[in-house]
Amino acid sequence: MTKLIIQIPCYNEEETLGITLSALPRQVPGVDIVEWLVIDDGSCDRTVEVAKEWGVDHIISLSANQGLAKAFMVGLEASLTIGADIIVNTDADNQYCGDDIPNLIAPILRGEAEIVIGERPISDIEHFSVAKKLLQKLGSWAVRLASNTNIPDAPSGFRAFSRSAALQLNVFNEYTYTLETIIQAGQKGMAITSVPVRTNPPLRPSRLVKNTPSYVWRSLFTILRIFMVYKPLRFFLFLGSVPFSMGVTLGIRWLIYFWLGTERTRVPSLILAAILILMGFQLWILGLVADLLAVNRKLMEEIQVRLRRKDCNED
């Protein structure tokens, strides 16, 4: 029997959670069991009471607010424990259309993908400013570059995971899980795709994007951090090539002047060239060390997956 768990991370969502739950399906083609899971991320309102009133099957309450990324991972682990074969993550503010869940999980049921991302019609969303639309596209392009995937709407939180994919995912970032999970999946070679989904009119302002500069900075930091974790050698080779190239250029310039026999010794240029070349070598060595550590991380992740599978089977 195939079980689908629809998980909803919540933080003070008493006003919108009921609307979101009212649109979620209880029966989905190709799935035998559909259950709902609410992760209460330290809410101080009636979020839990609303969830109980709507008959939510599973409710997990965190003692304090730990952020969207942590709540998402708690939901994945809980879904695996209660026997989910497919996990759908959606937002509590009813941003995404619940009727699109069958289309979202269809590639997983057909065995074509392990992760499916809901692609919103960004260009047609009226409450998105022009700047936000451009930033969404720019961010998605950066994620595609870092992950070797072809996901047009990387920040979308409407997504489905197979059991196998959920067992392998880890989220280190405390801000959001959306970009990190795509980059991680791409670097691990998981089959990932996207399907068009619809959105609903906004019920409240976004809590994740409080201001555009902060969101851009955090997103760029997340992309760089994950790229360093999964492609450390490439990252530090590129980073070290910058000062090394500058140092070599200065060194060649100094040699040319030296061979021409100019009166000026240009010692400062020679010292700067040596420093830059040394910096480049140090960054390359750091990349080699990080690459060796990445091998150890991969082994640890394989052990973690086996332990997760064992725990889920025992439960």
C-alpha positions as a LaTeX table, in Angstrom:
\begin{tabular}{lrrr}
\hline
Residue & $x$ (\AA) & $y$ (\AA) & $z$ (\AA) \\
\hline
Met1 & 0.00 & 0.00 & 0.00 \\
Thr2 & 1.26 & 3.47 & $-0.90$ \\
Lys3 & 1.06 & 6.12 & 1.82 \\
Leu4 & 1.20 & 9.84 & 1.12 \\
Ile5 & 1.98 & 12.26 & 3.92 \\
Ile6 & 1.21 & 15.96 & 3.34 \\
Gln7 & 3.33 & 17.93 & 5.77 \\
Ile8 & 2.79 & 21.59 & 6.71 \\
Pro9 & 5.37 & 23.51 & 8.77 \\
Cys10 & 3.50 & 26.13 & 10.85 \\
Tyr11 & 4.39 & 29.13 & 12.95 \\
Asn12 & 1.43 & 31.14 & 14.26 \\
Glu13 & $-0.87$ & 30.12 & 11.43 \\
Glu14 & $-4.25$ & 29.97 & 13.19 \\
Glu15 & $-5.81$ & 32.39 & 10.67 \\
Thr16 & $-4.65$ & 30.58 & 7.51 \\
Leu17 & $-4.17$ & 26.93 & 8.49 \\
Gly18 & $-7.88$ & 26.09 & 8.33 \\
Ile19 & $-8.14$ & 27.53 & 4.80 \\
Thr20 & $-5.08$ & 25.53 & 3.73 \\
Leu21 & $-6.39$ & 22.27 & 5.22 \\
Ser22 & $-9.82$ & 22.73 & 3.65 \\
Ala23 & $-8.19$ & 22.61 & 0.21 \\
Leu24 & $-6.03$ & 19.53 & 0.82 \\
Pro25 & $-7.19$ & 16.18 & $-0.61$ \\
Arg26 & $-7.98$ & 13.11 & 1.45 \\
Gln27 & $-7.88$ & 10.87 & $-1.61$ \\
Val28 & $-5.29$ & 10.99 & $-4.40$ \\
Pro29 & $-5.18$ & 8.75 & $-7.49$ \\
Gly30 & $-2.41$ & 6.15 & $-7.26$ \\
Val31 & $-2.20$ & 6.44 & $-3.47$ \\
Asp32 & $-3.93$ & 4.19 & $-0.96$ \\
Ile33 & $-3.56$ & 6.29 & 2.21 \\
Val34 & $-3.40$ & 10.08 & 2.56 \\
Glu35 & $-2.51$ & 11.56 & 5.94 \\
Trp36 & $-1.78$ & 15.09 & 7.10 \\
Leu37 & 1.12 & 16.15 & 9.31 \\
Val38 & 1.43 & 19.56 & 10.96 \\
Ile39 & 4.76 & 20.68 & 12.43 \\
Asp40 & 4.09 & 23.37 & 15.00 \\
Asp41 & 7.28 & 25.43 & 15.14 \\
Gly42 & 6.77 & 26.90 & 18.60 \\
Ser43 & 3.54 & 28.76 & 17.81 \\
Cys44 & 2.03 & 30.92 & 20.54 \\
Asp45 & $-1.46$ & 31.11 & 19.03 \\
Arg46 & $-4.19$ & 28.50 & 18.32 \\
Thr47 & $-2.35$ & 26.74 & 15.48 \\
Val48 & $-2.42$ & 23.35 & 17.21 \\
Glu49 & $-6.09$ & 23.71 & 18.17 \\
Val50 & $-7.02$ & 24.56 & 14.57 \\
Ala51 & $-5.09$ & 21.50 & 13.36 \\
Lys52 & $-6.98$ & 19.26 & 15.79 \\
Glu53 & $-10.33$ & 20.79 & 14.78 \\
Trp54 & $-9.62$ & 19.88 & 11.15 \\
Gly55 & $-8.71$ & 16.30 & 12.01 \\
Val56 & $-5.00$ & 16.45 & 11.25 \\
Asp57 & $-3.62$ & 12.91 & 11.63 \\
His58 & $-0.23$ & 13.82 & 13.12 \\
Ile59 & 0.86 & 16.92 & 15.03 \\
Ile60 & 4.43 & 17.56 & 16.17 \\
Ser61 & 5.03 & 20.53 & 18.47 \\
Leu62 & 8.51 & 22.01 & 18.86 \\
Ser63 & 9.16 & 23.62 & 22.24 \\
Ala64 & 10.46 & 26.85 & 20.65 \\
Asn65 & 10.59 & 28.45 & 17.24 \\
Gln66 & 13.51 & 26.88 & 15.38 \\
Gly67 & 12.95 & 28.18 & 11.86 \\
Leu68 & 11.48 & 26.87 & 8.64 \\
Ala69 & 14.43 & 24.65 & 7.71 \\
Lys70 & 14.41 & 22.83 & 11.05 \\
Ala71 & 10.63 & 22.37 & 10.98 \\
Phe72 & 10.89 & 20.98 & 7.45 \\
Met73 & 13.49 & 18.39 & 8.47 \\
Val74 & 11.51 & 17.41 & 11.57 \\
Gly75 & 8.56 & 16.82 & 9.26 \\
Leu76 & 10.58 & 14.64 & 6.87 \\
Glu77 & 11.92 & 12.49 & 9.69 \\
Ala78 & 8.47 & 12.12 & 11.25 \\
Ser79 & 6.93 & 11.24 & 7.87 \\
Leu80 & 9.53 & 8.51 & 7.35 \\
Thr81 & 8.88 & 7.15 & 10.84 \\
Ile82 & 5.12 & 6.84 & 10.23 \\
Gly83 & 5.71 & 4.97 & 6.98 \\
Ala84 & 5.42 & 7.58 & 4.23 \\
Asp85 & 6.20 & 6.39 & 0.72 \\
Ile86 & 5.72 & 9.90 & $-0.70$ \\
Ile87 & 5.96 & 13.19 & 1.18 \\
Val88 & 4.44 & 16.45 & $-0.05$ \\
Asn89 & 5.50 & 19.69 & 1.59 \\
Thr90 & 3.26 & 22.74 & 1.35 \\
Asp91 & 2.94 & 26.10 & 3.10 \\
Ala92 & 0.38 & 26.92 & 5.77 \\
Asp93 & $-0.58$ & 30.24 & 4.15 \\
Asn94 & $-2.49$ & 28.50 & 1.32 \\
Gln95 & $-0.10$ & 29.88 & $-1.29$ \\
Tyr96 & $-0.25$ & 26.68 & $-3.34$ \\
Cys97 & $-3.28$ & 25.01 & $-4.88$ \\
Gly98 & $-4.02$ & 21.72 & $-3.11$ \\
Asp99 & $-5.74$ & 20.34 & $-6.20$ \\
Asp100 & $-2.33$ & 20.17 & $-7.91$ \\
Ile101 & $-0.99$ & 17.52 & $-5.51$ \\
Pro102 & $-1.91$ & 14.62 & $-7.86$ \\
Asn103 & 0.11 & 16.26 & $-10.64$ \\
Leu104 & 2.96 & 16.98 & $-8.22$ \\
Ile105 & 3.40 & 13.33 & $-7.17$ \\
Ala106 & 2.71 & 11.83 & $-10.62$ \\
Pro107 & 6.41 & 11.71 & $-11.72$ \\
Ile108 & 7.27 & 9.86 & $-8.50$ \\
Leu109 & 4.46 & 7.34 & $-8.99$ \\
Arg110 & 5.67 & 6.74 & $-12.54$ \\
Gly111 & 9.23 & 6.23 & $-11.31$ \\
Glu112 & 10.53 & 9.17 & $-13.32$ \\
Ala113 & 11.76 & 11.30 & $-10.40$ \\
Glu114 & 12.62 & 11.18 & $-6.71$ \\
Ile115 & 11.95 & 14.88 & $-6.10$ \\
Val116 & 9.38 & 17.07 & $-7.82$ \\
Ile117 & 9.27 & 20.86 & $-7.46$ \\
Gly118 & 6.08 & 22.81 & $-8.09$ \\
Glu119 & 6.80 & 25.49 & $-10.69$ \\
Arg120 & 4.76 & 28.63 & $-10.02$ \\
Pro121 & 3.77 & 30.99 & $-12.85$ \\
Ile122 & 6.15 & 33.66 & $-11.54$ \\
Ser123 & 5.59 & 36.06 & $-14.44$ \\
Asp124 & 1.81 & 35.99 & $-13.92$ \\
Ile125 & 1.71 & 36.44 & $-10.12$ \\
Glu126 & 0.34 & 39.95 & $-9.65$ \\
His127 & 1.46 & 40.53 & $-6.06$ \\
Phe128 & 5.11 & 39.81 & $-6.97$ \\
Ser129 & 6.97 & 43.02 & $-7.80$ \\
Val130 & 9.12 & 43.25 & $-10.93$ \\
Ala131 & 12.25 & 43.19 & $-8.77$ \\
Lys132 & 11.10 & 40.07 & $-6.92$ \\
Lys133 & 10.30 & 38.29 & $-10.19$ \\
Leu134 & 13.76 & 39.09 & $-11.54$ \\
Leu135 & 15.40 & 37.95 & $-8.31$ \\
Gln136 & 13.41 & 34.71 & $-8.34$ \\
Lys137 & 14.65 & 33.97 & $-11.86$ \\
Leu138 & 18.21 & 34.98 & $-11.01$ \\
Gly139 & 18.22 & 32.81 & $-7.89$ \\
Ser140 & 16.83 & 29.83 & $-9.80$ \\
Trp141 & 19.55 & 30.28 & $-12.45$ \\
Ala142 & 22.25 & 30.28 & $-9.75$ \\
Val143 & 20.80 & 27.10 & $-8.21$ \\
Arg144 & 20.70 & 25.40 & $-11.61$ \\
Leu145 & 24.37 & 26.29 & $-12.08$ \\
Ala146 & 25.40 & 25.00 & $-8.65$ \\
Ser147 & 23.27 & 21.84 & $-8.73$ \\
Asn148 & 23.46 & 20.75 & $-12.39$ \\
Thr149 & 19.68 & 20.55 & $-12.43$ \\
Asn150 & 17.03 & 22.25 & $-14.53$ \\
Ile151 & 14.56 & 23.59 & $-11.97$ \\
Pro152 & 12.99 & 26.89 & $-13.09$ \\
Asp153 & 11.46 & 27.80 & $-9.70$ \\
Ala154 & 14.01 & 26.86 & $-7.04$ \\
Pro155 & 12.47 & 28.86 & $-4.13$ \\
Ser156 & 9.12 & 27.05 & $-4.45$ \\
Gly157 & 8.16 & 25.29 & $-1.21$ \\
Phe158 & 5.53 & 23.11 & $-2.90$ \\
Arg159 & 7.40 & 19.88 & $-3.55$ \\
Ala160 & 7.17 & 16.11 & $-3.33$ \\
Phe161 & 9.78 & 13.58 & $-2.19$ \\
Ser162 & 10.03 & 9.86 & $-2.57$ \\
Arg163 & 10.92 & 7.85 & 0.52 \\
Ser164 & 14.39 & 7.19 & $-0.89$ \\
Ala165 & 15.05 & 10.90 & $-1.46$ \\
Ala166 & 13.80 & 11.88 & 2.00 \\
Leu167 & 16.16 & 9.38 & 3.61 \\
Gln168 & 19.17 & 11.03 & 1.94 \\
Leu169 & 18.42 & 14.70 & 2.53 \\
Asn170 & 20.08 & 16.88 & 5.16 \\
Val171 & 19.57 & 20.60 & 5.70 \\
Phe172 & 22.41 & 22.54 & 7.33 \\
Asn173 & 21.07 & 26.03 & 6.66 \\
Glu174 & 18.81 & 27.50 & 9.34 \\
Tyr175 & 17.09 & 29.99 & 7.03 \\
Thr176 & 15.34 & 27.89 & 4.39 \\
Tyr177 & 15.45 & 24.40 & 2.91 \\
Thr178 & 14.35 & 25.24 & $-0.65$ \\
Leu179 & 17.67 & 26.03 & $-2.33$ \\
Glu180 & 19.79 & 23.64 & $-0.28$ \\
Thr181 & 17.71 & 20.53 & $-0.97$ \\
Ile182 & 17.83 & 21.12 & $-4.74$ \\
Ile183 & 21.59 & 21.66 & $-4.78$ \\
Gln184 & 22.07 & 18.65 & $-2.52$ \\
Ala185 & 19.85 & 16.45 & $-4.70$ \\
Gly186 & 21.69 & 17.51 & $-7.85$ \\
Gln187 & 25.10 & 16.83 & $-6.34$ \\
Lys188 & 23.93 & 13.41 & $-5.11$ \\
Gly189 & 22.59 & 12.46 & $-8.52$ \\
Met190 & 18.93 & 12.20 & $-7.55$ \\
Ala191 & 16.35 & 12.36 & $-10.32$ \\
Ile192 & 14.65 & 15.74 & $-9.88$ \\
Thr193 & 12.07 & 17.48 & $-12.05$ \\
Ser194 & 9.37 & 20.16 & $-11.87$ \\
Val195 & 5.71 & 20.43 & $-12.86$ \\
Pro196 & 3.55 & 23.56 & $-13.32$ \\
Val197 & 1.35 & 24.39 & $-10.33$ \\
Arg198 & $-1.16$ & 27.09 & $-9.55$ \\
Thr199 & $-1.08$ & 29.61 & $-6.73$ \\
Asn200 & $-3.78$ & 31.25 & $-4.64$ \\
Pro201 & $-4.16$ & 34.94 & $-3.75$ \\
Pro202 & $-1.99$ & 35.89 & $-0.75$ \\
Leu203 & $-3.54$ & 35.72 & 2.72 \\
Arg204 & $-0.62$ & 37.43 & 4.47 \\
Pro205 & 2.81 & 38.91 & 3.63 \\
Ser206 & 5.72 & 36.50 & 3.27 \\
Arg207 & 7.62 & 35.91 & 6.51 \\
Leu208 & 10.63 & 34.48 & 4.74 \\
Val209 & 11.23 & 37.47 & 2.44 \\
Lys210 & 11.09 & 40.37 & 4.91 \\
Asn211 & 13.17 & 42.56 & 2.62 \\
Thr212 & 14.74 & 41.91 & $-0.77$ \\
Pro213 & 18.43 & 42.69 & 0.04 \\
Ser214 & 18.40 & 40.37 & 3.07 \\
Tyr215 & 16.76 & 37.57 & 1.08 \\
Val216 & 19.28 & 37.92 & $-1.78$ \\
Trp217 & 22.24 & 37.93 & 0.61 \\
Arg218 & 21.04 & 34.88 & 2.53 \\
Ser219 & 20.24 & 33.00 & $-0.67$ \\
Leu220 & 23.69 & 33.70 & $-2.14$ \\
Phe221 & 25.32 & 32.64 & 1.10 \\
Thr222 & 23.34 & 29.40 & 1.08 \\
Ile223 & 24.33 & 28.64 & $-2.52$ \\
Leu224 & 28.02 & 29.31 & $-1.83$ \\
Arg225 & 27.98 & 27.29 & 1.38 \\
Ile226 & 26.40 & 24.24 & $-0.24$ \\
Phe227 & 28.74 & 24.49 & $-3.23$ \\
Met228 & 31.68 & 24.52 & $-0.81$ \\
Val229 & 30.30 & 21.44 & 0.95 \\
Tyr230 & 29.63 & 19.37 & $-2.16$ \\
Lys231 & 32.23 & 20.73 & $-4.61$ \\
Pro232 & 35.05 & 21.96 & $-2.36$ \\
Leu233 & 37.93 & 21.21 & $-4.74$ \\
Arg234 & 36.32 & 23.04 & $-7.65$ \\
Phe235 & 35.33 & 25.96 & $-5.42$ \\
Phe236 & 38.80 & 26.50 & $-3.93$ \\
Leu237 & 40.58 & 25.89 & $-7.24$ \\
Phe238 & 38.53 & 28.68 & $-8.76$ \\
Leu239 & 38.99 & 30.91 & $-5.69$ \\
Gly240 & 42.74 & 30.30 & $-5.59$ \\
Ser241 & 43.12 & 30.94 & $-9.31$ \\
Val242 & 42.23 & 34.62 & $-8.81$ \\
Pro243 & 45.17 & 35.66 & $-6.59$ \\
Phe244 & 47.49 & 33.18 & $-8.32$ \\
Ser245 & 46.75 & 34.67 & $-11.74$ \\
Met246 & 47.21 & 38.20 & $-10.41$ \\
Gly247 & 50.51 & 37.20 & $-8.82$ \\
Val248 & 51.80 & 35.53 & $-11.98$ \\
Thr249 & 50.83 & 38.59 & $-14.02$ \\
Leu250 & 52.71 & 40.90 & $-11.63$ \\
Gly251 & 55.67 & 38.51 & $-11.65$ \\
Ile252 & 55.84 & 38.50 & $-15.46$ \\
Arg253 & 55.58 & 42.29 & $-15.44$ \\
Trp254 & 58.48 & 42.48 & $-12.99$ \\
Leu255 & 60.58 & 40.11 & $-15.13$ \\
Ile256 & 59.94 & 42.17 & $-18.24$ \\
Tyr257 & 61.11 & 45.35 & $-16.52$ \\
Phe258 & 64.08 & 43.44 & $-15.07$ \\
Trp259 & 65.14 & 42.15 & $-18.50$ \\
Leu260 & 64.74 & 45.62 & $-19.98$ \\
Gly261 & 67.22 & 46.86 & $-17.41$ \\
Thr262 & 65.20 & 49.70 & $-15.91$ \\
Glu263 & 66.72 & 51.66 & $-13.03$ \\
Arg264 & 63.76 & 51.05 & $-10.69$ \\
Thr265 & 63.94 & 47.75 & $-8.80$ \\
Arg266 & 60.15 & 47.53 & $-8.33$ \\
Val267 & 60.64 & 45.39 & $-5.22$ \\
Pro268 & 57.11 & 46.10 & $-3.84$ \\
Ser269 & 55.60 & 44.60 & $-7.02$ \\
Leu270 & 57.78 & 41.52 & $-6.64$ \\
Ile271 & 56.76 & 41.10 & $-2.98$ \\
Leu272 & 53.07 & 41.53 & $-3.83$ \\
Ala273 & 53.39 & 38.97 & $-6.65$ \\
Ala274 & 54.95 & 36.45 & $-4.25$ \\
Ile275 & 52.20 & 37.04 & $-1.67$ \\
Leu276 & 49.42 & 36.58 & $-4.25$ \\
Ile277 & 50.98 & 33.40 & $-5.66$ \\
Leu278 & 51.38 & 32.03 & $-2.13$ \\
Met279 & 47.72 & 32.84 & $-1.36$ \\
Gly280 & 46.65 & 30.97 & $-4.50$ \\
Phe281 & 48.66 & 27.89 & $-3.51$ \\
Gln282 & 47.26 & 27.98 & 0.02 \\
Leu283 & 43.69 & 28.09 & $-1.29$ \\
Trp284 & 44.40 & 25.16 & $-3.62$ \\
Ile285 & 45.83 & 23.15 & $-0.73$ \\
Leu286 & 42.79 & 24.05 & 1.34 \\
Gly287 & 40.64 & 22.73 & $-1.51$ \\
Leu288 & 42.51 & 19.42 & $-1.50$ \\
Val289 & 42.04 & 19.07 & 2.27 \\
Ala290 & 38.34 & 19.96 & 1.98 \\
Asp291 & 37.94 & 17.40 & $-0.81$ \\
Leu292 & 39.41 & 14.70 & 1.42 \\
Leu293 & 37.02 & 15.73 & 4.20 \\
Ala294 & 34.15 & 15.54 & 1.70 \\
Val295 & 34.94 & 11.86 & 1.19 \\
Asn296 & 34.55 & 11.32 & 4.93 \\
Arg297 & 31.26 & 13.28 & 4.88 \\
Lys298 & 29.89 & 11.05 & 2.13 \\
Leu299 & 30.74 & 7.97 & 4.18 \\
Met300 & 29.00 & 9.48 & 7.21 \\
Glu301 & 25.92 & 10.27 & 5.10 \\
Glu302 & 25.76 & 6.68 & 3.87 \\
Ile303 & 25.89 & 5.48 & 7.48 \\
Gln304 & 23.15 & 7.97 & 8.38 \\
Val305 & 20.91 & 6.70 & 5.57 \\
Arg306 & 21.36 & 3.12 & 6.76 \\
Leu307 & 20.53 & 4.12 & 10.34 \\
Arg308 & 17.45 & 6.00 & 9.20 \\
Arg309 & 16.27 & 3.00 & 7.22 \\
Lys310 & 16.87 & 0.74 & 10.18 \\
Asp311 & 14.99 & 3.06 & 12.58 \\
Cys312 & 12.06 & 3.41 & 10.19 \\
Asn313 & 11.85 & $-0.35$ & 9.67 \\
Glu314 & 11.92 & $-0.96$ & 13.42 \\
Asp315 & 9.15 & 1.60 & 13.97 \\
\hline
\end{tabular}
